[in-house]
Short mmCIF file of C-alpha atoms in Angstrom, two decimals:
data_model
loop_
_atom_site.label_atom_id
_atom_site.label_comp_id
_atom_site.label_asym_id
_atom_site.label_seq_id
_atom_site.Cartn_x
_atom_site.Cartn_y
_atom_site.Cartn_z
CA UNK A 208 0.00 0.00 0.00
CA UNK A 209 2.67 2.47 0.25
CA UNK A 210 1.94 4.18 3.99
CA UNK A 211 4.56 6.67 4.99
CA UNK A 212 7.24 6.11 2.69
CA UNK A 213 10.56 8.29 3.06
CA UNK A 214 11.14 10.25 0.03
CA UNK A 215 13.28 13.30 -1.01
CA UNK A 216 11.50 16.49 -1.94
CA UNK A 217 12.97 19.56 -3.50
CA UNK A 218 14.20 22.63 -1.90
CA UNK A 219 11.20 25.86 -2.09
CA UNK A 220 13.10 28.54 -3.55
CA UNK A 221 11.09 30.90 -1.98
CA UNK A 222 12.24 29.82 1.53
CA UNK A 223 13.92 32.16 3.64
CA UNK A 224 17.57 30.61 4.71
CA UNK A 225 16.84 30.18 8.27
CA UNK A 226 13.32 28.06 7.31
CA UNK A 227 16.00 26.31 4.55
CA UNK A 228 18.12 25.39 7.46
CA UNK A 229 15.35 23.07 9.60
CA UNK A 230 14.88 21.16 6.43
CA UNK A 231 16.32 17.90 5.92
CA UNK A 232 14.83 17.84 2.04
CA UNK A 233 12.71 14.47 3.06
CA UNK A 234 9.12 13.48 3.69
CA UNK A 235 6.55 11.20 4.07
CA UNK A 236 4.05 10.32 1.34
CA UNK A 237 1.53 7.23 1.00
CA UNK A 238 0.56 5.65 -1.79
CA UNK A 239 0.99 3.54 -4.78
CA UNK A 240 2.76 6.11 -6.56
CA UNK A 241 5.72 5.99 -3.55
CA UNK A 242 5.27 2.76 -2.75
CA UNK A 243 5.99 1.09 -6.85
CA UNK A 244 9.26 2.49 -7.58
CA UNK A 245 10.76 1.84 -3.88
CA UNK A 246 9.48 -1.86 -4.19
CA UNK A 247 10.66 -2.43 -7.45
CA UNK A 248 14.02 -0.52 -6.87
CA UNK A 249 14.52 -3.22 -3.81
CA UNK A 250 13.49 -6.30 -5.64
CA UNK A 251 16.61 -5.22 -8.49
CA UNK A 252 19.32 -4.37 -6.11
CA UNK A 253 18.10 -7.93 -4.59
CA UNK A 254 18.01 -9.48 -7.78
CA UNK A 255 21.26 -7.90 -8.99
CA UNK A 256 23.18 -9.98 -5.99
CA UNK A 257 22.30 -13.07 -7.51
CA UNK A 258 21.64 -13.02 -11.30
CA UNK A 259 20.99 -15.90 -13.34
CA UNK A 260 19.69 -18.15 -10.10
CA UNK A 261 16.35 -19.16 -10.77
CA UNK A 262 15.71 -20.49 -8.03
CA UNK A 263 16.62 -17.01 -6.24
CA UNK A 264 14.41 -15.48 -8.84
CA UNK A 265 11.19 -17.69 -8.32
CA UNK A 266 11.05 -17.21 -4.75
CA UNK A 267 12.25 -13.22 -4.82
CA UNK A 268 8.79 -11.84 -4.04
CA UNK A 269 8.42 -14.14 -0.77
CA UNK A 270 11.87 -13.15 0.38
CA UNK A 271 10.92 -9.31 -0.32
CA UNK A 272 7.94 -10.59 2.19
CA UNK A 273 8.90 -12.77 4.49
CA UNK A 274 11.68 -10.08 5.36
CA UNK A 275 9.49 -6.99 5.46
CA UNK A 276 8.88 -5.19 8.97
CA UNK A 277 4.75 -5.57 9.64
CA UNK A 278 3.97 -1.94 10.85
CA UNK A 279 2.29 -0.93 14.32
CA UNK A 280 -1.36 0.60 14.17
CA UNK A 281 -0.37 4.22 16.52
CA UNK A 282 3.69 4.63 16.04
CA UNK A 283 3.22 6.84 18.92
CA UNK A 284 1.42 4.42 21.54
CA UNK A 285 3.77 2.52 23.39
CA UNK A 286 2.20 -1.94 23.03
CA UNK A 287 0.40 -0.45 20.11
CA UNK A 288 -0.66 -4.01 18.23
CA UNK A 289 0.36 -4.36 14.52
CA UNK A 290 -1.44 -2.90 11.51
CA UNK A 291 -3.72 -5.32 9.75
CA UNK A 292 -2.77 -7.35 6.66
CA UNK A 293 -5.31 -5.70 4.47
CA UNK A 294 -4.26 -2.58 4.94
CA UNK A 295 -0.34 -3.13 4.76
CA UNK A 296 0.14 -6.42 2.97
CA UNK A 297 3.32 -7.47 4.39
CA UNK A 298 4.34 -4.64 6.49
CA UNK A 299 7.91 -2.46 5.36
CA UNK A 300 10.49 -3.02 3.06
CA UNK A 301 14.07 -4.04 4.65
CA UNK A 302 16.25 -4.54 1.77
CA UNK A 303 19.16 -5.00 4.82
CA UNK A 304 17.45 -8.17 5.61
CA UNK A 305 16.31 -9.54 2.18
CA UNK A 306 19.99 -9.17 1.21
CA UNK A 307 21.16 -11.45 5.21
CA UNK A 308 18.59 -13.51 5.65
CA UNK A 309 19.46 -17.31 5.04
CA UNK A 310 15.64 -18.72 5.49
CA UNK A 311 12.69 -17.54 3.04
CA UNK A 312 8.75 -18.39 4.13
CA UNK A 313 6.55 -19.51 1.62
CA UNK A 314 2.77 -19.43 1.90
CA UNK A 315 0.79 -22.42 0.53
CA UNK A 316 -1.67 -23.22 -2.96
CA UNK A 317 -4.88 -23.74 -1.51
CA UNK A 318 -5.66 -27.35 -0.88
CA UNK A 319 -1.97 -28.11 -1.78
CA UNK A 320 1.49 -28.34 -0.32
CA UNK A 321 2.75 -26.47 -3.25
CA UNK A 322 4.36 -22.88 -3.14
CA UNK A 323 2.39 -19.91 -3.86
CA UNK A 324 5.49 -18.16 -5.04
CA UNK A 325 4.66 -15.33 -1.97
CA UNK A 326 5.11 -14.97 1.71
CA UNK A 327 1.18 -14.93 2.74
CA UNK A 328 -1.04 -17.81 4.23
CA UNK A 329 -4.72 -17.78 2.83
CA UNK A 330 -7.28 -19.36 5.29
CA UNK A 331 -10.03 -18.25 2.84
CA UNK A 332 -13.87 -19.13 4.76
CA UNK A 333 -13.07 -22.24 5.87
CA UNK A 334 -14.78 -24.64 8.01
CA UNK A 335 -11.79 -24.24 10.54
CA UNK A 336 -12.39 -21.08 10.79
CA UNK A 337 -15.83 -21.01 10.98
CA UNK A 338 -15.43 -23.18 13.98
CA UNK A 339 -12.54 -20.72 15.30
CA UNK A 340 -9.92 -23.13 14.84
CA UNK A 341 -6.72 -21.25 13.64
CA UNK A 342 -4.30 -23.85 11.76
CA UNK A 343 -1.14 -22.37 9.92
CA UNK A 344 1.15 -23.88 8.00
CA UNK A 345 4.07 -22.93 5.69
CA UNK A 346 6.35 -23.76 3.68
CA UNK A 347 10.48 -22.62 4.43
CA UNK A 348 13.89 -22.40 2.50
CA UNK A 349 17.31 -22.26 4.23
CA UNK A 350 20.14 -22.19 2.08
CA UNK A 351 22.53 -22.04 4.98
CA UNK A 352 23.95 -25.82 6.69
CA UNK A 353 22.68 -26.05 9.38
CA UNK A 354 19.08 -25.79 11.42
CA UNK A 355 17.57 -22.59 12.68
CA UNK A 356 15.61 -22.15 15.75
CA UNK A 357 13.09 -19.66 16.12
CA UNK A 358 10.29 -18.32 18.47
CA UNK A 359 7.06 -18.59 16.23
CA UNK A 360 4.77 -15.83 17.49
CA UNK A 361 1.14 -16.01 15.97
CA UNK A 362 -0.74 -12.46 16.36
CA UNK A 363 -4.21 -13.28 16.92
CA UNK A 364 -7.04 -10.49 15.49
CA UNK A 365 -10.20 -9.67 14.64
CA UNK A 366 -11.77 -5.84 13.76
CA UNK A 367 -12.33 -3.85 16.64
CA UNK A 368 -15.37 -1.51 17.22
CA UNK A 369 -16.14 2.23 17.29
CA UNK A 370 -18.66 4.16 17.83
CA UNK A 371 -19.20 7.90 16.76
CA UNK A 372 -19.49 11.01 18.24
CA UNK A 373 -23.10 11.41 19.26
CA UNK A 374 -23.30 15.56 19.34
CA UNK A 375 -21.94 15.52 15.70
CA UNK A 376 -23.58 12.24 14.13
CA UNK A 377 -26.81 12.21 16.55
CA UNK A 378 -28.56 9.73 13.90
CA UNK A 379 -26.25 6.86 14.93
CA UNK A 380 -26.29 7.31 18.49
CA UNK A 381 -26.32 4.45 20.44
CA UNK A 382 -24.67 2.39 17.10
CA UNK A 383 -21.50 0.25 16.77
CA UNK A 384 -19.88 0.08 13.92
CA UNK A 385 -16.75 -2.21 12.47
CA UNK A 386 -13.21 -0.19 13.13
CA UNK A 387 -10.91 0.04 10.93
CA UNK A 388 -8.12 -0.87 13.95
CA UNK A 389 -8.19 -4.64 15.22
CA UNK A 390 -8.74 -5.91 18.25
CA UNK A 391 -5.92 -8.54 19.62
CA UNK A 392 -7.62 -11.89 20.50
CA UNK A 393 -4.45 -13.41 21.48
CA UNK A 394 -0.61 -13.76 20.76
CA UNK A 395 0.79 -17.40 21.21
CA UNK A 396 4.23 -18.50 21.21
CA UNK A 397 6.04 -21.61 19.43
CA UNK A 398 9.29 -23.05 19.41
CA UNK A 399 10.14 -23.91 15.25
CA UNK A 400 13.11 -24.92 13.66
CA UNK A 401 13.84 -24.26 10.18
CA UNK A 402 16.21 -27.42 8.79
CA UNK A 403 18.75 -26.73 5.75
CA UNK A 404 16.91 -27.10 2.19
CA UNK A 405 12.83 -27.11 1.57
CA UNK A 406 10.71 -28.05 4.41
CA UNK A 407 7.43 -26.97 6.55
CA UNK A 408 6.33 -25.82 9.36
CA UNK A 409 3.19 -26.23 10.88
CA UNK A 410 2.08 -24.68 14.19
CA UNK A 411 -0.23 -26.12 16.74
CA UNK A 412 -3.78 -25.58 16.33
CA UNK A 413 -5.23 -22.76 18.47
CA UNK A 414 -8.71 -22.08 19.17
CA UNK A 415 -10.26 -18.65 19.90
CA UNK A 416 -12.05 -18.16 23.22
CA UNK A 417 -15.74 -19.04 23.69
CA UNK A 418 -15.66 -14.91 24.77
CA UNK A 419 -14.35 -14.19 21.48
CA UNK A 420 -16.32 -16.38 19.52
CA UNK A 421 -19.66 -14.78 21.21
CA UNK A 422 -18.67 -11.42 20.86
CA UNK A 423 -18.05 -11.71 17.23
CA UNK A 424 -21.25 -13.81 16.93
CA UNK A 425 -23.04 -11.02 18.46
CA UNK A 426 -21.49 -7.96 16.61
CA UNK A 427 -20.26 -9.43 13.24
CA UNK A 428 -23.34 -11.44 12.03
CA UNK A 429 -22.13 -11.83 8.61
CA UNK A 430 -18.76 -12.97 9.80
CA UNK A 431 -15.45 -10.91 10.07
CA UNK A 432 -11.96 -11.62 9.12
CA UNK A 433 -9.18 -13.34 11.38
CA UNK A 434 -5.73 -12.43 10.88
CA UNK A 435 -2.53 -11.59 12.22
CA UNK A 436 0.99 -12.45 11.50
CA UNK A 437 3.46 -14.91 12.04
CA UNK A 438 6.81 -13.39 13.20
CA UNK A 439 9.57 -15.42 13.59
CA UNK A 440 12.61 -14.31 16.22
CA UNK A 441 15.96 -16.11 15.86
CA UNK A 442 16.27 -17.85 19.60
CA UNK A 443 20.61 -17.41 19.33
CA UNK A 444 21.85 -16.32 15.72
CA UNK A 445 22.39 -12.95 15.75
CA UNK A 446 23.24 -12.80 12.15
CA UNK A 447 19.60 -13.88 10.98
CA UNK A 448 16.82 -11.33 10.27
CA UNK A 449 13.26 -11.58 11.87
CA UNK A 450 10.79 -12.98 9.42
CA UNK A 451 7.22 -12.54 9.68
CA UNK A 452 4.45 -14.35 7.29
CA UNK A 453 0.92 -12.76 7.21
CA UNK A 454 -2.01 -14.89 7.59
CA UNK A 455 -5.88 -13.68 6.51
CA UNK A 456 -9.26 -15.96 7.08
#
């Protein structure tokens, strides 16, 4: 989506010296427009390190993924939970890791055990999740030696609610509407270790409170999404990048 991307600007000419002076020449824009050419500039500086690979090639847009930073909902609130998936994809850009990181994640075909070429798990309306059973799976590739241990921790949301200010919207007083922030449900730790070459992982099966389910039975009667993300935190290398996988049901 492009949210807040760092980009130089020009200098105003008509700028007295001393206003000149407090400007670094850079701001923040959102939008397609900034977010295209940073992307794409990323994926070629990553794709320049290792031309004619294939297989580095094929699974370029899930390392781009599986290596971006997933972005807070209030930068300013201290515990603030993370941005949902629909509204930032994968999160941030971090060439720095896409360039380090030995391990890639690899979302799923529907159905399948085969690749989907991008770092994203798709529960789609399934009868799991219906039932509010979360299962997530993925696939991983380490092209380092030796194993990798991680902490797997699964963000657990659903949409919040709001309601509006009754003095200036008086005709929905008393109403409660879907908000466009989440609402954290839970956030559940793993122990995973990513072998050397192509594997899987799949985490235990959680299931969302009886509170949760009834609260979301009660305000969402069509239904509302679950997702979160997967972030993955090296337990001892140093060297290795966190990795984070979104998920969307």
């Amino acid at each position: 989506p492009g949210d807040e991307v760092k980009g130089a600007t020009y200098l105003d000419k008509e700028s007295s010296a001393k206003e000149s002076a407090h400007k670094d020449q850079y701001e923040f824009y959102s939008g397609t427009s900034m977010a295209a050419p940073n992307f794409c500039g990323a994926e070629a500086i990553a794709l320049s390190e290792h031309l004619g690979d294939d297989t580095y090639r094929k699974l370029l847009h899930a390392r781009m993924m599986s290596t971006a930073v997933p972005m807070v909902e209030n930068k300013g609130i201290a515990n603030s939970g993370l941005r949902s998936p629909r509204s930032q994809g994968s999160g941030m850009v971090n060439l720095n890791r896409a360039l380090t990181s030995s391990v890639v994640l690899e979302g799923k075909d529907l159905g399948s055990d085969k690749g989907n070429g991008k770092a994203k798990i798709c529960l789609y309306n399934s009868s799991d999740i219906a039932e509010g059973k979360l299962n997530l799976s993925f696939l991983t590739h380490n092209d380092s030696a030796s194993a990798i241990e991680y902490v797997a921790t699964t963000y657990v949301y659903r949409p919040d609610l709001v309601t509006l200010d009754e003095e200036k919207y008086p005709e929905f007083a008393g109403k409660v509407f879907q908000s466009t922030n989440n609402h954290l449900i839970a956030e559940v730790n793993n122990d995973v270790t990513v072998n050397p070459g192509d594997d899987s992982v799949t985490l235990p099966e959680y299931t969302i409170p009886s509170l949760e389910l009834d609260a979301i039975d009660e305000n969402f009667p069509n239904g509302c999404a679950i997702e979160g993300f997967v972030v993955l935190t090296p337990k001892a290398n140093a060297e290795e990048p966190e990795l984070s996988i979104p998920y969307l049901g």
